[in-house]
Tab-separated table of N, CA and C in Angstrom:
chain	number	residue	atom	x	y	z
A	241	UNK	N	0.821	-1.193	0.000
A	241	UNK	CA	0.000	0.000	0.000
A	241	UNK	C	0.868	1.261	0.000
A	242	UNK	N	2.084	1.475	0.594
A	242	UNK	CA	2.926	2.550	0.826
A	242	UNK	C	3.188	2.578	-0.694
A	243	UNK	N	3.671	1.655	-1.388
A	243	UNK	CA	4.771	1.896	-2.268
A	243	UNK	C	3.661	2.463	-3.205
A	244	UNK	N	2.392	1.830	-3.441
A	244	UNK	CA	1.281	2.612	-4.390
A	244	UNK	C	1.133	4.086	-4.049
A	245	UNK	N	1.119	4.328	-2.461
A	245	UNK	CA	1.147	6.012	-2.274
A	245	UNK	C	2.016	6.483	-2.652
A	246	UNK	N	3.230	6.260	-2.689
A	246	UNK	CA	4.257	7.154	-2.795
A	246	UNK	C	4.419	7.322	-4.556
A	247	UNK	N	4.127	6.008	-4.922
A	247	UNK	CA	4.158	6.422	-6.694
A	247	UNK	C	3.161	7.232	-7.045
A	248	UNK	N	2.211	7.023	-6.482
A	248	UNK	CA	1.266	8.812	-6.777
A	248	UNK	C	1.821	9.911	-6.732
A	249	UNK	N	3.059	9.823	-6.333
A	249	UNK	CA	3.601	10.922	-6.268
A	249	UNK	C	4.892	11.108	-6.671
A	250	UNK	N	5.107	10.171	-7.241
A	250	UNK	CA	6.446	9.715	-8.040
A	250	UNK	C	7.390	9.623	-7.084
A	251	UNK	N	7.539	8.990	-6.015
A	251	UNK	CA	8.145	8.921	-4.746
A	251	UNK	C	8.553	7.316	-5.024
A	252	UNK	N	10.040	7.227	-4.203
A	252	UNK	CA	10.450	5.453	-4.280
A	252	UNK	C	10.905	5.592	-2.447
A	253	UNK	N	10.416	4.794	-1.547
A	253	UNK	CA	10.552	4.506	-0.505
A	253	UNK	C	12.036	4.733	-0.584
A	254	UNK	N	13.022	3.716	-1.222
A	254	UNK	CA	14.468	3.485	-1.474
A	254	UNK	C	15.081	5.021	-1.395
A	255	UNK	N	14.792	6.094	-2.105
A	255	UNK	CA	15.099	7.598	-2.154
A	255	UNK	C	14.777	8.260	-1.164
A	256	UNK	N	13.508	8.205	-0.808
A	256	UNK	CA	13.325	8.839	0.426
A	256	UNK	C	13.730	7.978	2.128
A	257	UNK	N	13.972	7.031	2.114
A	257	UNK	CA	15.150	6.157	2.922
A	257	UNK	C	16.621	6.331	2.950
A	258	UNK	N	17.045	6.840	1.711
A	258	UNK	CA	18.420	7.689	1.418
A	258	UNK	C	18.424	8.909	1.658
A	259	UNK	N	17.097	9.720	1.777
A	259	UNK	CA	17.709	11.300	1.891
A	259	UNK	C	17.551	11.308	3.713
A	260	UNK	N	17.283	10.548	4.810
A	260	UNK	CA	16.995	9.824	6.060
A	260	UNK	C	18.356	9.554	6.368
A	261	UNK	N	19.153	8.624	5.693
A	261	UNK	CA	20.445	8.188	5.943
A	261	UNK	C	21.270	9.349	5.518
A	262	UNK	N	21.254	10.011	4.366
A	262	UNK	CA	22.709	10.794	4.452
A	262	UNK	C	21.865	12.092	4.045
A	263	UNK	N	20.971	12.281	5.033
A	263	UNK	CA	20.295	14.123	5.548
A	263	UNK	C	20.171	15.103	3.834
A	264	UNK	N	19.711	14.494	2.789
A	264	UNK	CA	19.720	14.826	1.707
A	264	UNK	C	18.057	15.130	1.279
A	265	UNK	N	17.878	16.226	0.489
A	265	UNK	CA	16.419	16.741	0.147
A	265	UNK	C	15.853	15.879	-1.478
A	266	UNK	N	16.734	14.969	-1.905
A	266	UNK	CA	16.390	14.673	-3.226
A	266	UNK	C	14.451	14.128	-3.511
A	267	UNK	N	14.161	13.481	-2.339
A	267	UNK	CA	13.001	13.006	-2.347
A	267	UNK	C	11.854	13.129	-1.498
A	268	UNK	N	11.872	14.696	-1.347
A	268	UNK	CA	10.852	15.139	-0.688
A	268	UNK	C	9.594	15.571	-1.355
A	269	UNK	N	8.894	15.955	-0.490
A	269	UNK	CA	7.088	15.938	-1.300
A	269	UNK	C	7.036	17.583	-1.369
A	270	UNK	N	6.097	18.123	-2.564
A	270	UNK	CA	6.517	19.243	-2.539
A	270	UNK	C	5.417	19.775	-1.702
A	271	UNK	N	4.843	20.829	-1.482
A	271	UNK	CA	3.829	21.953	-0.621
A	271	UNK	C	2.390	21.394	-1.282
A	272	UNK	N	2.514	21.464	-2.431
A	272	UNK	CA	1.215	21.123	-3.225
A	272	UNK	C	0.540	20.005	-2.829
A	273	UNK	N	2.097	19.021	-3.271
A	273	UNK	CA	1.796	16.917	-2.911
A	273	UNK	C	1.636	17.144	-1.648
A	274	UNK	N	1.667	17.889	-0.717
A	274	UNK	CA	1.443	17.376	0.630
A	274	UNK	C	0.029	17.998	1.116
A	275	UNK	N	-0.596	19.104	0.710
A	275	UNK	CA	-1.922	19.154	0.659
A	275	UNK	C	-2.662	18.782	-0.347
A	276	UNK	N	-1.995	18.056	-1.208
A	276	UNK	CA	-3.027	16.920	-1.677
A	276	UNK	C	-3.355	15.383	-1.087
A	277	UNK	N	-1.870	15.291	-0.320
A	277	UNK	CA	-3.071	14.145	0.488
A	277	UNK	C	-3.159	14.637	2.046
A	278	UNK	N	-3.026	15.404	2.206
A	278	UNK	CA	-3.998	15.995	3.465
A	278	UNK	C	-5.663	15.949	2.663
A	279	UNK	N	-5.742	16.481	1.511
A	279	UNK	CA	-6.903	16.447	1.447
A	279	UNK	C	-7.414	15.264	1.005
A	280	UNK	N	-6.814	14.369	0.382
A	280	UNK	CA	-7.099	13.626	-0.424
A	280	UNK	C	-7.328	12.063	0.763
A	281	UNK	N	-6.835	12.157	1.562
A	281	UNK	CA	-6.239	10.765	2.163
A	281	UNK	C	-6.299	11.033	3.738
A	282	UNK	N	-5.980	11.991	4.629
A	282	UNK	CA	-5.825	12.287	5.836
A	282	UNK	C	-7.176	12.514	6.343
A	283	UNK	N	-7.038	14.374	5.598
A	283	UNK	CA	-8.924	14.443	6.516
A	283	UNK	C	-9.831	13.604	5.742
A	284	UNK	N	-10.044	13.349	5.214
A	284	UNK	CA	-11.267	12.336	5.294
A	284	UNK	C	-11.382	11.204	6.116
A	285	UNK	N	-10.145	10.645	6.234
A	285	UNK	CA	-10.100	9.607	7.145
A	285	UNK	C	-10.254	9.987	8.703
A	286	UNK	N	-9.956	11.008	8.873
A	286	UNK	CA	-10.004	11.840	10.151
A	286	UNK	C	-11.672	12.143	10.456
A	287	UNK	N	-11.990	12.857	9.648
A	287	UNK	CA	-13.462	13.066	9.814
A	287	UNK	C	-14.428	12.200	9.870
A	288	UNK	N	-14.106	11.129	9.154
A	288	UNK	CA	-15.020	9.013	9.149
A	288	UNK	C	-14.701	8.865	10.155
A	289	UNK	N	-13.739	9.123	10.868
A	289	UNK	CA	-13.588	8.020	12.200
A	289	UNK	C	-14.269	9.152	13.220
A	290	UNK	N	-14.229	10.490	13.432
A	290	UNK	CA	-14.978	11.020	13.915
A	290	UNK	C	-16.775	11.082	14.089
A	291	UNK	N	-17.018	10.936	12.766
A	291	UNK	CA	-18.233	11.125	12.568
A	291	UNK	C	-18.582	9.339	12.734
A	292	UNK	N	-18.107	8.591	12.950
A	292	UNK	CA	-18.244	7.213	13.436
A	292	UNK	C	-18.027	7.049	15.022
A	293	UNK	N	-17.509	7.933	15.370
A	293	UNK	CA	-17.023	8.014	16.742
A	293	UNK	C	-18.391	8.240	17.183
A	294	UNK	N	-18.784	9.671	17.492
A	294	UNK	CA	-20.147	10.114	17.924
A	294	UNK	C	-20.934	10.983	16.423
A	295	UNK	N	-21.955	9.826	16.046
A	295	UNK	CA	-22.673	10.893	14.597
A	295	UNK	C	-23.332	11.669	14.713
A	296	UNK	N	-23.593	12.940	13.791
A	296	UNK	CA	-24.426	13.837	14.019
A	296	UNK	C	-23.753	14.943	15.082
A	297	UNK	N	-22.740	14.969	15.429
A	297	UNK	CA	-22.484	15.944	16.234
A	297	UNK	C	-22.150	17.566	15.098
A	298	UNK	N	-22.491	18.860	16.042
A	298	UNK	CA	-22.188	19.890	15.174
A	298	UNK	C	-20.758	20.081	14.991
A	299	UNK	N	-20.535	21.305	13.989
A	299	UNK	CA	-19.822	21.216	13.042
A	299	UNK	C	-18.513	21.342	13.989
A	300	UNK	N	-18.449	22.231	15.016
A	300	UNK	CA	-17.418	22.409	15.966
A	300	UNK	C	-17.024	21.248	16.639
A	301	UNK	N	-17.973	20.603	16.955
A	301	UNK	CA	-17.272	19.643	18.042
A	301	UNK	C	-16.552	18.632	16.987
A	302	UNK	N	-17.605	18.476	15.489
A	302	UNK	CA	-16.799	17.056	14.796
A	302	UNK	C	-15.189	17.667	14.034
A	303	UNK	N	-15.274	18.854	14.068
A	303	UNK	CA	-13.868	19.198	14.072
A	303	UNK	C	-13.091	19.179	14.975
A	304	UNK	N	-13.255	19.513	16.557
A	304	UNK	CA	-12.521	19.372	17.471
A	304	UNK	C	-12.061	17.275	17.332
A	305	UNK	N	-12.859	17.046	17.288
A	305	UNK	CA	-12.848	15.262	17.270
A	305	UNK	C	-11.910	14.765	16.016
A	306	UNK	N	-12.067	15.227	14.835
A	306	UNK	CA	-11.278	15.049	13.784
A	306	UNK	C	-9.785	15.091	13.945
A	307	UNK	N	-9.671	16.342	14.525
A	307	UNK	CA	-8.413	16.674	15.176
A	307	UNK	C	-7.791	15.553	16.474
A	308	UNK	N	-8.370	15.186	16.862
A	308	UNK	CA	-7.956	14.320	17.877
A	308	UNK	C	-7.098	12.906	16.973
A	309	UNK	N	-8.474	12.384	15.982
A	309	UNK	CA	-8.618	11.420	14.873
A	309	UNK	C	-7.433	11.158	14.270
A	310	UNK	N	-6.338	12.331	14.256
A	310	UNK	CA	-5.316	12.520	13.006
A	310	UNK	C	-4.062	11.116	14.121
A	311	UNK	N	-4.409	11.523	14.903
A	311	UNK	CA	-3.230	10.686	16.032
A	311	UNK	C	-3.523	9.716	15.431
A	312	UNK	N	-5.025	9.346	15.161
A	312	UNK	CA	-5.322	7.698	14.491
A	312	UNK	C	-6.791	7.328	15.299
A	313	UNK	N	-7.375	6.783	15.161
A	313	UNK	CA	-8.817	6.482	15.097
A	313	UNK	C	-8.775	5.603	16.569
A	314	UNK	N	-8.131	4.975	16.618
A	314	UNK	CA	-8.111	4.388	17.549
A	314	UNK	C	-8.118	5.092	19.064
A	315	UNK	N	-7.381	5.879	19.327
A	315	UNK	CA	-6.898	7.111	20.170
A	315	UNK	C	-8.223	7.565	20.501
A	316	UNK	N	-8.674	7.574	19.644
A	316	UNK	CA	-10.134	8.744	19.643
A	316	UNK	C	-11.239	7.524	20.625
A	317	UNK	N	-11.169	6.816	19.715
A	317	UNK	CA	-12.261	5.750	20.449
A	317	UNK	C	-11.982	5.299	21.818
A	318	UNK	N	-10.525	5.862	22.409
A	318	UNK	CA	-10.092	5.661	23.812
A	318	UNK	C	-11.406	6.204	25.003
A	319	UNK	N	-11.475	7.229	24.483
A	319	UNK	CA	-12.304	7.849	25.700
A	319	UNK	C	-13.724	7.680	25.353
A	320	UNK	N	-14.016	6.892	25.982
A	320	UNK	CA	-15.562	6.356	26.210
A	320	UNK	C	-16.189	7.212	27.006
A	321	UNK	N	-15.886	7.895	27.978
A	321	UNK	CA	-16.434	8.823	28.875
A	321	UNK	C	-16.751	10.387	28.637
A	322	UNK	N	-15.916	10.650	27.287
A	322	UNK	CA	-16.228	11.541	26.261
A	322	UNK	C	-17.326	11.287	25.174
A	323	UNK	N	-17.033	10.465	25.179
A	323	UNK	CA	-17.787	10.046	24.262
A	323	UNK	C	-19.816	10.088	24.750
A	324	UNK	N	-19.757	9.015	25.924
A	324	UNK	CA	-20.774	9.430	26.333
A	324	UNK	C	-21.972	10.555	26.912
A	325	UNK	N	-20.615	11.534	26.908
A	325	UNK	CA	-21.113	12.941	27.460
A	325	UNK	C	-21.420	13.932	26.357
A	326	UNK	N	-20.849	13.532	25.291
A	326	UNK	CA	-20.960	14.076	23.941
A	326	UNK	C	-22.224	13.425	23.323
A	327	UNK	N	-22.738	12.940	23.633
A	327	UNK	CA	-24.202	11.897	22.709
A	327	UNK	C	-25.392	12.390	23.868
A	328	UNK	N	-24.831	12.866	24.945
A	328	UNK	CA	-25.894	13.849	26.019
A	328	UNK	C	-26.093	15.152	25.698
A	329	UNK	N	-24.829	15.718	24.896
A	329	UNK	CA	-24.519	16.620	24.421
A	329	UNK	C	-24.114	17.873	25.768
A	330	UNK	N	-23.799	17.179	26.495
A	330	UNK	CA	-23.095	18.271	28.203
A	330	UNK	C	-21.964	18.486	27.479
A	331	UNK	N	-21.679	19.204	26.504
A	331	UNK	CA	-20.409	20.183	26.371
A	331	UNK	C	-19.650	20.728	27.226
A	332	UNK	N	-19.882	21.392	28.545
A	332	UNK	CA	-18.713	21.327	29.235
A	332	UNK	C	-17.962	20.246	30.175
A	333	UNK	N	-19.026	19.170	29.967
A	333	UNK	CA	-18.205	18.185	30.558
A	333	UNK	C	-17.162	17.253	29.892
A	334	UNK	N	-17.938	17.055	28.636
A	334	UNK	CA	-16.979	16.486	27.462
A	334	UNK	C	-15.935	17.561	27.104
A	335	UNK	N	-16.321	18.929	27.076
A	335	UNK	CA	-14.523	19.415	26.833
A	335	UNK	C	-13.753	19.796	28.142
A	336	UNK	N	-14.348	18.912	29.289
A	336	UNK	CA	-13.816	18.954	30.442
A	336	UNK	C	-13.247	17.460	30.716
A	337	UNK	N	-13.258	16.589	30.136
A	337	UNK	CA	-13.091	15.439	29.895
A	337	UNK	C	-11.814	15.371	29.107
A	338	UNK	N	-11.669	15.967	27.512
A	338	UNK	CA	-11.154	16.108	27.068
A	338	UNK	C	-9.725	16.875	27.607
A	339	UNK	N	-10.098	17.940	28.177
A	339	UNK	CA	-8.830	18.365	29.228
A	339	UNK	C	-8.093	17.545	30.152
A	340	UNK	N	-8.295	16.498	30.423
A	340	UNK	CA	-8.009	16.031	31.490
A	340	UNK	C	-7.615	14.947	30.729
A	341	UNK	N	-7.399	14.442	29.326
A	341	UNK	CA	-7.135	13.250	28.784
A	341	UNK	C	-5.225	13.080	28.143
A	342	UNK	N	-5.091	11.827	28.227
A	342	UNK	CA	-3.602	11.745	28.098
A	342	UNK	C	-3.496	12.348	26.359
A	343	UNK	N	-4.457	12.653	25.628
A	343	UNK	CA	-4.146	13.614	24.530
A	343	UNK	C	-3.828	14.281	24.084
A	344	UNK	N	-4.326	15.565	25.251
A	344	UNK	CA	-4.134	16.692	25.972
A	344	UNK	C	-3.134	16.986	26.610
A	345	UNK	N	-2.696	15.625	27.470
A	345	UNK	CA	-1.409	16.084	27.876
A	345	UNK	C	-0.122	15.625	26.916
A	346	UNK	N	-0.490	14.817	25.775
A	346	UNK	CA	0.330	14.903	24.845
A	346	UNK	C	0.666	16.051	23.836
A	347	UNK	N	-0.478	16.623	23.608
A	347	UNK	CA	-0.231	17.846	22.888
A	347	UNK	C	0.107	18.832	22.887
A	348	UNK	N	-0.206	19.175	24.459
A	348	UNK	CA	0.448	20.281	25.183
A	348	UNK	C	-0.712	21.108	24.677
A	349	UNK	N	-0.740	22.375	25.821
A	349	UNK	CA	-2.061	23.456	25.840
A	349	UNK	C	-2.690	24.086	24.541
A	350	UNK	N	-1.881	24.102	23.712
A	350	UNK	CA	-2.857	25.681	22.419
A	350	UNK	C	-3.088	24.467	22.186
A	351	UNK	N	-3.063	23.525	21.408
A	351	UNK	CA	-3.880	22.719	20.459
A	351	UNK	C	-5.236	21.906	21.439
A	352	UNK	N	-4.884	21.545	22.368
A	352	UNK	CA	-5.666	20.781	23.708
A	352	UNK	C	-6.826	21.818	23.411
A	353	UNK	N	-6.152	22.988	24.157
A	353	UNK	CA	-7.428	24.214	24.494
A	353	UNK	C	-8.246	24.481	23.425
A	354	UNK	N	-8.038	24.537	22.225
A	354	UNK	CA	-8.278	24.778	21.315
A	354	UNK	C	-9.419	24.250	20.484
A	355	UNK	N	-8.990	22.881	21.323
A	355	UNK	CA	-10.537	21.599	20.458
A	355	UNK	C	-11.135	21.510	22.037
A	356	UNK	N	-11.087	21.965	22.859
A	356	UNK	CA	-11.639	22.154	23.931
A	356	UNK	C	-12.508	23.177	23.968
A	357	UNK	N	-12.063	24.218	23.261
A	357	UNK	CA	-12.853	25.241	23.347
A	357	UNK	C	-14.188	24.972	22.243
A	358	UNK	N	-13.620	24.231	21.397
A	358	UNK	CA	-14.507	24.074	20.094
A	358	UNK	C	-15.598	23.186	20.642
A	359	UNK	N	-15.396	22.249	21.699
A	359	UNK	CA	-16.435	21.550	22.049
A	359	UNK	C	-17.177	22.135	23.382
A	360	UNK	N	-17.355	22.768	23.795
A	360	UNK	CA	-17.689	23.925	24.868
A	360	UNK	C	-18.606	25.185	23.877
A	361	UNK	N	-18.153	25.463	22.502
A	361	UNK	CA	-18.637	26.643	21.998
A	361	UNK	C	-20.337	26.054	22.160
A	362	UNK	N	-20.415	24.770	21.987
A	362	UNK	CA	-21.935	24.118	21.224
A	362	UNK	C	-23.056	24.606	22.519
A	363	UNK	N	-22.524	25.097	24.211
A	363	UNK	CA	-23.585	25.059	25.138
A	363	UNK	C	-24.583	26.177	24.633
């Protein structure tokens, strides 16, 4: 599956494994290729696992959640206790939940606060 992504982009694992070993730019992705699969490949997958996570939520919170999503889908589906408070729709408890999650303390504050705040805007 990698080696099909990367030829979308005319990319050889082998080149970009060499510019890794001897700190060389020959096989990097350019600005464009890389928001094309942000768009193409990332958020969408980000936003499915969100909007699979808890459905129907508004537009703020399934972005705050998306954002979580990018770590990987799995991560997201960690907090069950968010989750449940979010399908009650108690917004400050779920982005009080969310504060308090090892996510949060992985990400460190502006980004944490940030989808915290987004899920708090909905009270």
């Amino acid at each position: 599956m990698l080696i099909i992504f990367l030829s979308n982009y005319s990319l050889k694992l082998k080149d970009i494994l060499n510019d890794c070993h001897f700190n060389t730019l020959r096989a990097c992705l350019t600005n464009t290729q890389a928001i094309d699969i942000f768009n193409k490949y990332l958020y969408p997958a980000a936003s499915e696992c969100a909007s699979s996570y808890v459905p129907g939520m508004p537009t703020n919170v399934h972005t705050a959640l998306a954002n979580i999503a990018f770590a990987a889908c799995g991560t997201l589906n960690q907090y069950v206790n968010m989750k449940a408070l979010l399908k009650k729709k108690d917004w400050q408890s779920a982005s009080n939940e969310l504060k308090d999650s090892k996510w949060c303390r992985d990400v460190k504050s502006i980004r944490c606060n940030l989808d915290a705040t987004c899920v708090v805007s909905e009270r």
